[in-house]
Short mmCIF file of C-alpha atoms in Angstrom, two decimals:
data_model
loop_
_atom_site.label_atom_id
_atom_site.label_comp_id
_atom_site.label_asym_id
_atom_site.label_seq_id
_atom_site.Cartn_x
_atom_site.Cartn_y
_atom_site.Cartn_z
CA MET M 3 -65.35 -14.52 -69.75
CA SER M 4 -63.16 -12.50 -69.69
CA GLY M 5 -59.43 -12.25 -69.50
CA PHE M 6 -58.87 -10.72 -66.37
CA ASP M 7 -61.65 -13.60 -64.79
CA ILE M 8 -59.09 -16.63 -66.49
CA PHE M 9 -56.01 -14.28 -65.17
CA ALA M 10 -57.84 -14.19 -61.34
CA ILE M 11 -58.45 -17.75 -60.83
CA VAL M 12 -55.14 -18.54 -62.01
CA LEU M 13 -53.83 -16.32 -59.46
CA VAL M 14 -55.50 -17.76 -57.22
CA LEU M 15 -54.55 -21.39 -57.68
CA LEU M 16 -51.22 -20.55 -57.80
CA VAL M 17 -50.74 -18.53 -54.68
CA ILE M 18 -52.07 -21.47 -53.46
CA ALA M 19 -49.75 -24.02 -55.11
CA THR M 20 -46.99 -21.67 -54.04
CA LEU M 21 -47.93 -21.63 -50.58
CA LEU M 22 -48.22 -25.32 -50.26
CA ALA M 23 -45.08 -25.88 -51.87
CA GLY M 24 -42.79 -23.61 -49.80
CA VAL M 25 -44.82 -24.37 -46.13
CA LYS M 26 -43.51 -27.27 -44.47
CA THR M 27 -44.55 -29.07 -41.84
CA VAL M 28 -42.38 -31.90 -40.72
CA PRO M 29 -43.41 -33.69 -38.10
CA GLN M 30 -41.33 -34.99 -34.78
CA GLY M 31 -39.69 -38.02 -35.83
CA TYR M 32 -38.47 -36.89 -39.29
CA ASP M 33 -35.41 -34.62 -40.76
CA TRP M 34 -36.06 -33.91 -44.08
CA THR M 35 -33.15 -32.39 -46.59
CA ILE M 36 -33.59 -30.09 -48.65
CA GLU M 37 -32.54 -30.09 -53.01
CA ARG M 38 -32.04 -26.39 -54.82
CA PHE M 39 -32.17 -27.87 -57.67
CA GLY M 40 -31.06 -31.29 -56.93
CA LYS M 41 -28.61 -30.10 -54.37
CA TYR M 42 -28.48 -30.60 -51.23
CA THR M 43 -28.61 -27.32 -49.04
CA GLN M 44 -30.22 -28.14 -45.70
CA THR M 45 -31.77 -29.77 -43.15
CA LEU M 46 -35.96 -29.19 -42.05
CA SER M 47 -36.04 -30.33 -38.38
CA PRO M 48 -39.45 -30.61 -36.93
CA GLY M 49 -41.71 -28.14 -36.51
CA LEU M 50 -43.36 -25.78 -39.85
CA ASN M 51 -40.50 -24.76 -41.96
CA LEU M 52 -40.57 -22.76 -45.21
CA ILE M 53 -38.75 -23.14 -48.40
CA VAL M 54 -38.65 -21.59 -51.64
CA PRO M 55 -41.10 -22.67 -53.62
CA TYR M 56 -39.37 -24.09 -57.52
CA PHE M 57 -36.10 -23.55 -56.39
CA ASP M 58 -35.72 -26.10 -53.30
CA ARG M 59 -37.68 -29.48 -53.15
CA VAL M 60 -37.80 -31.73 -50.30
CA GLY M 61 -36.32 -34.58 -50.93
CA ARG M 62 -35.35 -37.62 -48.97
CA LYS M 63 -37.22 -38.18 -45.30
CA ILE M 64 -34.84 -39.02 -42.81
CA ASN M 65 -35.93 -40.78 -39.88
CA MET M 66 -34.28 -40.07 -36.63
CA MET M 67 -35.41 -42.15 -34.18
CA GLU M 68 -33.38 -45.95 -32.94
CA GLN M 69 -33.88 -47.76 -35.88
CA VAL M 70 -34.23 -51.18 -34.87
CA ILE M 71 -32.77 -53.68 -37.72
CA ASP M 72 -33.17 -57.84 -38.17
CA ILE M 73 -30.05 -58.72 -38.99
CA PRO M 74 -30.81 -62.42 -41.11
CA GLU M 75 -30.00 -65.64 -40.52
CA GLN M 76 -26.65 -67.14 -41.47
CA GLU M 77 -24.05 -69.98 -41.33
CA VAL M 78 -21.14 -68.90 -40.37
CA ILE M 79 -18.23 -70.33 -39.37
CA THR M 80 -15.82 -70.94 -36.33
CA LYS M 81 -12.23 -71.47 -35.25
CA ASP M 82 -12.78 -75.06 -34.58
CA ASN M 83 -15.18 -76.01 -38.23
CA ALA M 84 -18.40 -75.99 -36.55
CA THR M 85 -20.94 -74.57 -39.00
CA VAL M 86 -23.89 -72.88 -36.53
CA THR M 87 -26.43 -70.57 -37.80
CA VAL M 88 -26.57 -66.99 -36.07
CA ASP M 89 -28.92 -63.87 -36.60
CA GLY M 90 -29.02 -61.11 -34.73
CA VAL M 91 -30.61 -57.36 -34.22
CA ALA M 92 -28.62 -53.76 -34.72
CA PHE M 93 -30.20 -50.88 -33.41
CA PHE M 94 -28.89 -47.92 -35.24
CA GLN M 95 -30.05 -43.90 -35.03
CA VAL M 96 -29.33 -41.53 -38.25
CA PHE M 97 -27.41 -37.90 -36.76
CA ASP M 98 -26.85 -36.83 -39.62
CA ALA M 99 -29.49 -35.91 -41.64
CA ALA M 100 -27.66 -35.30 -44.61
CA LYS M 101 -24.75 -37.48 -44.72
CA ALA M 102 -27.89 -40.55 -44.21
CA SER M 103 -28.86 -39.70 -47.24
CA TYR M 104 -26.80 -38.88 -49.57
CA GLU M 105 -23.62 -40.07 -48.52
CA VAL M 106 -24.38 -44.17 -48.88
CA ALA M 107 -27.16 -45.73 -51.53
CA ASN M 108 -29.41 -48.05 -48.77
CA LEU M 109 -28.82 -47.56 -45.22
CA THR M 110 -29.78 -50.35 -43.74
CA GLN M 111 -29.36 -53.05 -46.80
CA ALA M 112 -25.62 -51.72 -45.85
CA ILE M 113 -25.58 -51.74 -42.16
CA THR M 114 -26.88 -55.17 -42.70
CA VAL M 115 -24.54 -56.45 -44.95
CA LEU M 116 -21.84 -54.49 -42.40
CA THR M 117 -22.99 -56.29 -39.89
CA MET M 118 -23.23 -59.83 -41.14
CA THR M 119 -19.73 -59.92 -42.65
CA ASN M 120 -18.41 -59.06 -39.06
CA ILE M 121 -20.47 -61.29 -37.04
CA ARG M 122 -18.71 -64.56 -39.70
CA SER M 123 -15.44 -62.88 -38.76
CA VAL M 124 -15.71 -62.58 -35.04
CA MET M 125 -17.55 -65.51 -35.07
CA GLY M 126 -14.35 -67.00 -36.99
CA SER M 127 -11.98 -65.70 -35.21
CA MET M 128 -12.99 -68.27 -32.02
CA ASP M 129 -13.91 -71.53 -30.93
CA LEU M 130 -17.85 -73.18 -30.93
CA ASP M 131 -17.69 -73.42 -26.82
CA GLN M 132 -16.31 -69.40 -26.97
CA VAL M 133 -18.97 -68.37 -29.15
CA LEU M 134 -21.92 -69.44 -26.54
CA SER M 135 -20.43 -68.27 -24.03
CA HIS M 136 -19.20 -65.25 -25.03
CA ARG M 137 -21.62 -62.90 -26.35
CA ASP M 138 -21.64 -60.00 -24.49
CA GLU M 139 -17.42 -60.39 -26.03
CA ILE M 140 -19.19 -60.28 -29.79
CA ASN M 141 -21.69 -58.30 -29.06
CA GLU M 142 -18.39 -55.43 -27.81
CA ARG M 143 -16.91 -56.82 -30.42
CA LEU M 144 -18.57 -56.02 -33.52
CA LEU M 145 -20.57 -53.06 -32.48
CA ARG M 146 -16.49 -51.88 -32.25
CA VAL M 147 -16.50 -52.46 -34.82
CA VAL M 148 -19.51 -51.49 -37.11
CA ASP M 149 -19.86 -48.10 -35.73
CA ALA M 150 -16.82 -47.10 -36.46
CA ALA M 151 -17.25 -48.19 -40.40
CA VAL M 152 -20.97 -46.28 -40.36
CA SER M 153 -19.20 -42.90 -39.30
CA PRO M 154 -19.50 -40.98 -42.20
CA TRP M 155 -23.45 -41.45 -42.86
CA GLY M 156 -23.88 -40.26 -40.28
CA VAL M 157 -24.90 -43.12 -38.17
CA LYS M 158 -24.81 -44.12 -34.44
CA VAL M 159 -25.10 -48.17 -33.72
CA ASN M 160 -25.56 -48.46 -30.41
CA ARG M 161 -26.22 -51.69 -30.24
CA ILE M 162 -25.51 -55.49 -32.35
CA GLU M 163 -26.99 -58.04 -29.94
CA ILE M 164 -26.83 -61.87 -31.68
CA LYS M 165 -30.52 -63.87 -31.20
CA ASP M 166 -29.96 -67.30 -31.77
CA ILE M 167 -26.37 -69.70 -31.62
CA VAL M 168 -28.10 -72.92 -33.48
CA PRO M 169 -25.52 -75.04 -33.79
CA PRO M 170 -26.04 -78.28 -35.77
CA ALA M 171 -28.16 -81.09 -34.03
CA ASP M 172 -25.67 -83.60 -34.06
CA LEU M 173 -22.98 -81.63 -32.28
CA VAL M 174 -25.83 -80.46 -29.94
CA GLU M 175 -26.47 -84.14 -28.91
CA ALA M 176 -23.03 -85.09 -28.79
CA MET M 177 -22.93 -81.33 -26.40
CA GLY M 178 -25.28 -82.63 -24.07
CA ARG M 179 -23.63 -86.45 -24.02
CA GLN M 180 -20.70 -84.74 -22.95
CA MET M 181 -22.33 -82.75 -20.31
CA LYS M 182 -24.13 -85.66 -19.47
CA ALA M 183 -20.70 -87.68 -18.96
CA GLU M 184 -19.08 -84.59 -16.98
CA ARG M 185 -22.07 -85.10 -14.31
CA VAL M 186 -21.61 -89.06 -13.62
CA LYS M 187 -17.53 -88.69 -13.41
CA ARG M 188 -18.60 -85.57 -10.20
CA ALA M 189 -21.14 -88.57 -8.96
CA ASP M 190 -18.70 -91.53 -9.22
CA ILE M 191 -16.15 -88.71 -8.39
CA LEU M 192 -17.82 -87.60 -5.11
CA ALA M 193 -18.94 -91.53 -4.55
CA ALA M 194 -15.11 -93.05 -4.17
CA GLU M 195 -14.45 -89.52 -2.33
CA GLY M 196 -17.00 -90.38 0.11
CA GLN M 197 -15.27 -94.46 0.02
CA ARG M 198 -12.41 -93.49 0.76
CA GLN M 199 -13.29 -91.50 4.10
CA SER M 200 -15.38 -93.14 5.62
CA GLU M 201 -13.11 -96.66 4.99
CA ILE M 202 -10.39 -93.39 6.08
CA LEU M 203 -13.08 -92.89 9.09
CA ARG M 204 -13.36 -96.53 10.18
CA ALA M 205 -9.90 -97.30 10.37
CA GLU M 206 -9.27 -93.87 13.26
CA GLY M 207 -12.10 -94.81 14.94
CA ALA M 208 -10.61 -98.79 14.97
CA LYS M 209 -7.63 -97.12 15.92
CA GLN M 210 -8.21 -95.21 18.67
CA GLY M 211 -10.10 -97.78 20.75
CA GLN M 212 -7.31 -100.28 20.52
CA ILE M 213 -4.73 -97.66 22.38
CA LEU M 214 -7.44 -96.83 24.13
CA GLN M 215 -7.94 -100.35 25.26
CA ALA M 216 -3.56 -101.35 25.31
CA GLU M 217 -4.14 -97.60 27.83
CA GLY M 218 -6.79 -99.27 30.16
CA ARG M 219 -5.15 -102.34 30.64
CA ARG M 220 -2.14 -100.73 31.46
CA GLU M 221 -3.28 -98.34 33.79
CA ALA M 222 -4.93 -101.98 34.93
CA ALA M 223 -1.22 -103.72 35.21
CA PHE M 224 0.39 -100.50 36.85
CA ARG M 225 -2.25 -100.22 39.73
CA ASP M 226 -2.11 -104.16 40.24
CA ALA M 227 1.80 -104.37 40.56
CA GLU M 228 1.21 -100.80 42.74
CA ALA M 229 -1.74 -103.09 44.65
CA ARG M 230 1.25 -106.75 45.29
CA GLU M 231 3.24 -103.51 46.69
CA ARG M 232 0.81 -102.53 48.81
CA LEU M 233 -0.26 -105.88 50.06
CA ALA M 234 3.86 -106.76 50.41
CA GLU M 235 4.58 -103.81 52.61
CA ALA M 236 1.63 -104.96 54.31
CA GLU M 237 2.36 -107.54 55.79
CA ALA M 238 5.48 -106.53 56.00
CA LYS M 239 4.89 -104.12 57.64
CA ALA M 240 2.70 -106.42 59.44
CA THR M 241 5.70 -108.81 60.07
CA LEU M 242 7.95 -106.27 61.75
CA ALA M 243 4.73 -105.74 63.80
CA VAL M 244 4.49 -109.09 65.07
CA SER M 245 8.54 -110.05 65.38
CA GLU M 246 8.23 -106.69 67.24
CA ALA M 247 5.54 -107.92 69.63
CA ILE M 248 7.26 -111.14 70.05
CA GLY M 249 10.68 -108.85 70.35
CA LYS M 250 9.02 -107.33 73.30
CA GLY M 251 6.78 -109.27 74.77
CA ASP M 252 7.18 -113.57 75.37
CA VAL M 253 7.30 -116.27 73.57
CA ALA M 254 4.33 -117.25 75.41
CA ALA M 255 1.33 -115.00 73.48
CA LEU M 256 2.25 -116.63 69.99
CA ASN M 257 2.11 -120.08 71.86
CA TYR M 258 -0.93 -118.98 72.91
CA PHE M 259 -1.95 -118.13 69.18
CA ILE M 260 -0.88 -120.93 67.82
CA ALA M 261 -2.83 -122.74 70.91
CA ASP M 262 -5.52 -121.15 70.13
CA LYS M 263 -5.93 -121.25 66.21
CA TYR M 264 -5.00 -124.91 66.98
CA ILE M 265 -8.34 -125.49 69.08
CA LYS M 266 -10.84 -123.95 66.56
CA ALA M 267 -9.52 -125.37 63.64
CA PHE M 268 -10.20 -129.01 65.54
CA GLY M 269 -13.59 -127.54 65.62
CA GLN M 270 -14.26 -127.75 62.26
CA PHE M 271 -13.24 -131.05 61.86
CA ALA M 272 -15.10 -131.79 64.54
CA ASP M 273 -18.24 -129.97 63.06
CA ALA M 274 -17.83 -131.03 59.11
CA PRO M 275 -21.83 -133.72 58.94
CA ASN M 276 -19.35 -136.53 57.15
CA GLN M 277 -17.72 -139.04 58.98
CA LYS M 278 -14.63 -138.18 60.40
CA ILE M 279 -11.26 -140.27 60.39
CA ILE M 280 -8.96 -137.81 61.47
CA MET M 281 -5.63 -138.52 59.75
CA LEU M 282 -2.50 -137.59 62.07
CA PRO M 283 0.71 -137.75 59.93
CA MET M 284 3.95 -138.56 62.36
CA GLU M 285 4.10 -135.34 62.36
CA ALA M 286 1.92 -134.53 64.41
CA THR M 287 3.31 -136.11 67.32
CA SER M 288 5.28 -132.74 67.74
CA MET M 289 3.09 -130.23 67.13
CA LEU M 290 0.84 -132.16 70.01
CA GLY M 291 3.80 -130.66 72.23
CA SER M 292 2.53 -127.70 71.28
CA LEU M 293 0.16 -128.59 74.01
CA ALA M 294 2.95 -128.48 76.44
CA GLY M 295 2.87 -124.93 75.79
CA ILE M 296 -0.31 -124.75 76.72
CA GLY M 297 0.74 -125.35 80.00
CA GLU M 298 3.64 -123.13 79.75
CA ILE M 299 0.82 -120.48 78.96
CA ALA M 300 -1.01 -121.18 83.14
CA LYS M 301 2.43 -121.02 84.08
CA ALA M 302 4.12 -118.34 82.82
CA THR M 303 0.49 -116.97 84.09
CA PHE M 304 0.06 -118.42 87.65
CA GLY M 305 3.48 -119.90 88.83
CA GLU M 306 6.85 -117.97 89.03
CA SER M 307 8.89 -121.05 87.23
CA ALA M 308 9.55 -119.76 83.36
CA ALA M 309 10.06 -122.42 80.89
CA SER M 310 12.88 -120.86 78.79
CA ALA M 311 14.33 -124.16 77.13
CA THR M 312 10.40 -125.43 75.50
CA ALA M 313 9.88 -121.17 74.87
CA ALA M 314 12.82 -121.28 73.13
CA ALA M 315 12.51 -124.00 70.80
CA ARG M 316 9.70 -122.92 69.88
CA ARG M 317 9.93 -120.20 68.20
CA GLY M 318 10.38 -118.88 64.92
CA GLY M 319 6.56 -119.91 63.68
CA SER M 320 5.29 -119.50 60.39
CA VAL M 321 3.83 -115.37 61.00
CA PRO M 322 0.28 -115.58 59.42
CA SER M 323 0.01 -114.14 56.16
CA SER M 324 -2.78 -111.92 57.55
CA GLY M 325 -5.15 -111.76 59.67
CA PRO M 326 -5.33 -109.33 62.50
CA THR M 327 -1.84 -108.93 64.05
CA PRO M 328 -1.60 -110.36 67.58
CA PRO M 329 -1.56 -108.13 70.70
CA ALA M 330 1.19 -107.80 72.10
CA VAL M 331 0.90 -109.46 76.00
CA PRO M 332 3.37 -108.07 77.95
CA PRO M 333 5.84 -109.53 80.58
CA GLN M 334 4.65 -109.27 83.48
CA MET V 2 -74.67 -25.41 -58.42
CA THR V 3 -73.83 -21.38 -59.38
CA ASP V 4 -77.50 -20.34 -58.51
CA MET V 5 -76.57 -21.29 -55.14
CA PHE V 6 -73.18 -19.72 -55.18
CA ALA V 7 -74.48 -16.61 -56.27
CA SER V 8 -77.20 -16.00 -53.90
CA LEU V 9 -74.42 -16.38 -50.88
CA GLY V 10 -72.56 -13.86 -52.71
CA ASN V 11 -70.17 -12.40 -50.07
CA TRP V 12 -71.37 -15.35 -47.48
CA ASN V 13 -69.51 -18.14 -50.10
CA TRP V 14 -66.33 -16.38 -48.87
CA LEU V 15 -66.86 -17.06 -44.66
CA ILE V 16 -68.39 -20.11 -45.18
CA PHE V 17 -65.54 -21.14 -47.49
CA GLY V 18 -62.83 -19.33 -44.68
CA PHE V 19 -64.17 -21.82 -42.27
CA ILE V 20 -64.53 -25.00 -44.14
CA LEU V 21 -60.58 -24.09 -44.82
CA MET V 22 -59.61 -23.88 -41.24
CA ALA V 23 -61.76 -26.79 -40.40
CA LEU V 24 -60.13 -28.88 -43.45
CA GLU V 25 -57.09 -27.60 -40.44
CA THR V 26 -57.63 -30.34 -38.36
CA ILE V 27 -57.76 -32.98 -40.75
CA ALA V 28 -54.74 -32.51 -42.55
CA PRO V 29 -52.53 -30.39 -40.14
CA GLY V 30 -49.45 -28.49 -41.21
CA VAL V 31 -50.95 -27.72 -44.91
CA PHE V 32 -51.21 -23.81 -43.97
CA LEU V 33 -55.26 -24.25 -44.71
CA PHE V 34 -56.02 -22.03 -41.76
CA TRP V 35 -54.80 -19.32 -42.65
CA LEU V 36 -56.26 -19.99 -46.40
CA GLY V 37 -59.30 -19.79 -44.41
CA LEU V 38 -58.30 -16.41 -43.13
CA ALA V 39 -57.28 -15.47 -46.52
CA ALA V 40 -60.70 -16.09 -47.44
CA LEU V 41 -62.76 -14.61 -43.61
CA LEU V 42 -60.80 -11.81 -44.04
CA VAL V 43 -62.05 -11.60 -48.20
CA GLY V 44 -65.72 -12.36 -46.69
CA LEU V 45 -65.54 -9.60 -43.84
CA VAL V 46 -63.87 -6.43 -46.19
CA SER V 47 -66.97 -7.41 -49.44
CA PHE V 48 -69.48 -7.04 -46.51
CA VAL V 49 -67.61 -3.25 -46.03
CA VAL V 50 -66.39 -2.40 -49.61
CA THR V 51 -68.43 -3.58 -53.00
CA MET V 52 -65.72 -5.55 -54.92
CA SER V 53 -66.86 -8.09 -58.37
CA TRP V 54 -66.03 -11.56 -57.71
CA GLN V 55 -62.53 -11.21 -59.40
CA ILE V 56 -60.99 -8.83 -57.54
CA GLN V 57 -62.08 -10.57 -54.99
CA LEU V 58 -60.47 -13.44 -56.14
CA VAL V 59 -57.08 -11.29 -56.64
CA MET V 60 -57.26 -10.74 -53.09
CA PHE V 61 -57.85 -13.49 -51.50
CA ALA V 62 -54.57 -14.51 -53.00
CA ILE V 63 -52.78 -11.08 -51.31
CA PHE V 64 -53.99 -12.35 -48.41
CA ALA V 65 -53.12 -15.44 -48.80
CA ALA V 66 -49.57 -14.74 -49.57
CA ALA V 67 -48.63 -11.86 -46.67
CA ALA V 68 -50.27 -15.12 -44.17
CA VAL V 69 -46.28 -15.88 -44.70
CA PRO V 70 -45.19 -13.40 -42.48
CA VAL V 71 -47.24 -12.81 -40.77
CA TRP V 72 -46.95 -16.35 -39.25
CA ARG V 73 -43.19 -16.92 -39.37
CA ARG V 74 -43.66 -13.63 -37.15
CA LEU V 75 -46.44 -14.90 -33.96
CA ALA V 76 -45.83 -18.81 -34.33
CA ARG V 77 -42.15 -19.62 -35.14
CA PRO V 78 -41.34 -19.00 -31.19
CA LYS V 79 -44.90 -21.03 -30.27
CA LEU V 80 -43.45 -23.61 -31.78
CA ASP V 81 -40.56 -23.83 -31.74
CA ALA V 82 -41.47 -24.17 -27.93
CA SER V 83 -41.57 -27.95 -26.76
CA ALA V 84 -42.24 -29.73 -23.96
CA SER V 85 -38.97 -31.85 -24.86
CA PRO V 86 -36.13 -30.02 -26.54
CA PHE V 87 -33.97 -32.78 -26.61
CA LEU V 88 -36.23 -35.00 -28.95
CA ASN V 89 -33.83 -36.60 -31.44
CA LYS V 90 -31.40 -34.88 -30.83
CA ARG V 91 -29.36 -37.26 -28.49
CA THR V 92 -26.12 -36.24 -28.51
CA GLU V 93 -26.99 -32.37 -28.01
CA ALA V 94 -28.29 -33.90 -24.55
CA LEU V 95 -24.53 -34.38 -23.51
CA LEU V 96 -23.20 -31.45 -24.57
CA GLY V 97 -21.27 -29.76 -20.53
CA ARG V 98 -21.90 -33.96 -19.42
CA GLU V 99 -17.96 -35.26 -18.20
CA PHE V 100 -17.23 -39.21 -18.74
CA THR V 101 -14.31 -40.74 -18.41
CA LEU V 102 -12.17 -42.16 -21.46
CA GLU V 103 -12.45 -45.88 -22.24
CA LYS V 104 -10.08 -45.91 -24.62
CA PRO V 105 -7.52 -43.38 -24.98
CA ILE V 106 -7.31 -40.69 -27.63
CA ILE V 107 -4.99 -40.94 -30.54
CA ASP V 108 -4.65 -39.36 -33.12
CA GLY V 109 -7.52 -37.14 -32.48
CA SER V 110 -10.58 -39.82 -32.00
CA GLY V 111 -10.62 -42.58 -29.08
CA THR V 112 -13.84 -43.61 -26.79
CA VAL V 113 -16.23 -43.61 -24.19
CA ARG V 114 -19.07 -45.02 -23.20
CA ILE V 115 -22.32 -43.35 -21.84
CA GLY V 116 -25.38 -45.43 -21.28
CA ASP V 117 -24.92 -48.35 -23.13
CA THR V 118 -23.19 -47.95 -25.28
CA VAL V 119 -19.94 -46.26 -27.00
CA TRP V 120 -19.01 -43.49 -28.92
CA ARG V 121 -16.41 -42.15 -30.44
CA VAL V 122 -15.01 -39.25 -29.04
CA ALA V 123 -13.09 -37.25 -31.11
CA GLY V 124 -10.20 -34.52 -28.95
CA PRO V 125 -6.85 -33.62 -28.41
CA ASP V 126 -4.17 -36.71 -27.29
CA THR V 127 -5.24 -37.15 -23.35
CA PRO V 128 -4.29 -41.16 -22.08
CA ALA V 129 -7.61 -43.80 -21.40
CA GLY V 130 -9.03 -43.18 -17.94
CA THR V 131 -9.14 -39.21 -18.36
CA ARG V 132 -11.87 -36.95 -17.42
CA VAL V 133 -13.72 -35.00 -20.40
CA LYS V 134 -16.42 -32.79 -21.20
CA VAL V 135 -18.18 -32.73 -24.47
CA VAL V 136 -18.30 -29.29 -25.82
CA GLN V 137 -19.14 -29.94 -29.23
CA VAL V 138 -22.10 -32.05 -30.90
CA ASP V 139 -21.78 -32.52 -35.19
CA GLY V 140 -24.09 -34.93 -35.36
CA ALA V 141 -23.22 -38.17 -34.48
CA ASN V 142 -19.40 -36.87 -33.25
CA LEU V 143 -18.88 -35.85 -30.38
CA THR V 144 -15.44 -33.28 -29.19
CA VAL V 145 -14.15 -33.67 -25.98
CA ALA V 146 -11.78 -31.19 -23.71
CA VAL V 147 -9.34 -32.35 -20.64
CA THR V 148 -11.76 -30.88 -17.58
#
């Protein structure tokens, strides 16, 4: 083994070592920082890279993909002094490998702690109800604050989400009771409303009915009155016609009718099936005098002798209230 | 073992070269492929010119070192052409795009909403609601100008 042998072997080893030190393959999704004698000089992007061996060293291998950090559970006191347990997630991405490597000592820890403290301050300024119902707003506020805080580290926080907000058990129970009471109240109010409406409707119906009935009665009364008026008018007309007829004609015609009716009435008495004792009042004798009228009719018909004296005495008999108007007997 | 190497003679280099090339598939990006090429070259030269093994070793070292500039000239442009050039360079994809200012730029800093997150932008003071164009990116910092 001569010196040249050893030299050749060592030279080969040195060259291989140098090549391995100088050629760097950076995988996609990572950026490597390069330090020359411990001082940062450049950042290697994904792919094959050459660095100066012995002078340059790979410093940090920074993940440039978006990453998720779990924000651990913590107890937060809201503005109205409710203690809730909160956890969440934060999504961040490194945009500047150099800053992320050297501006901050422990990036994920720093972002975690920053997010935790900001969750406290944001939720501490809200009531429990707001905290439970305004998650978007909380996320938004957290994002703005934390993103601004991490920007010196070459990092962008893309999203912060509150995962779970757990109020203490007794509070949850009270909230449940409150909700139930709320629903019961609504149901009661609705039932009462329904009753009120139905009562009103019923009363309305009754009122309408009564009004209609009264209207009916009024209408009927009007029509009754009209009927009576018409009747009276008719009677008046009939009377007028009769008296006109009498005025034009002879009293004998009238007498004829009276006699006719009288006899018919007697005939009905005779037809009646019970015992007949016909009591004629004293006055009846004068009625019998009307039989003399029959004779007069006969005279008027068959003879020229006028029995006007008796006929004049008999004028003014009552007019029948209804029935056919007697035909006027024309004077012969 | 040494007898076997000695008996194989110049084939050693070719075998060594192919083994190195094969190893490149197992451990990619460690430059073994180029060392393998250098070994193959040494093997081919040794078939033509008779040399002592020390000289062959030195030659191998020289070829290996020379592989670096050759590789840089040949492979760099191809390796850099990516199917998805904006991978992990989200901000560069925003260059030249227009957005609406969500918060006014005051003292050189405002915000725009891109996607479902808020980006802080730098630029000349402008009121909210103005259309702005991304003109420069540096890490997570966007510089905008009024369109």
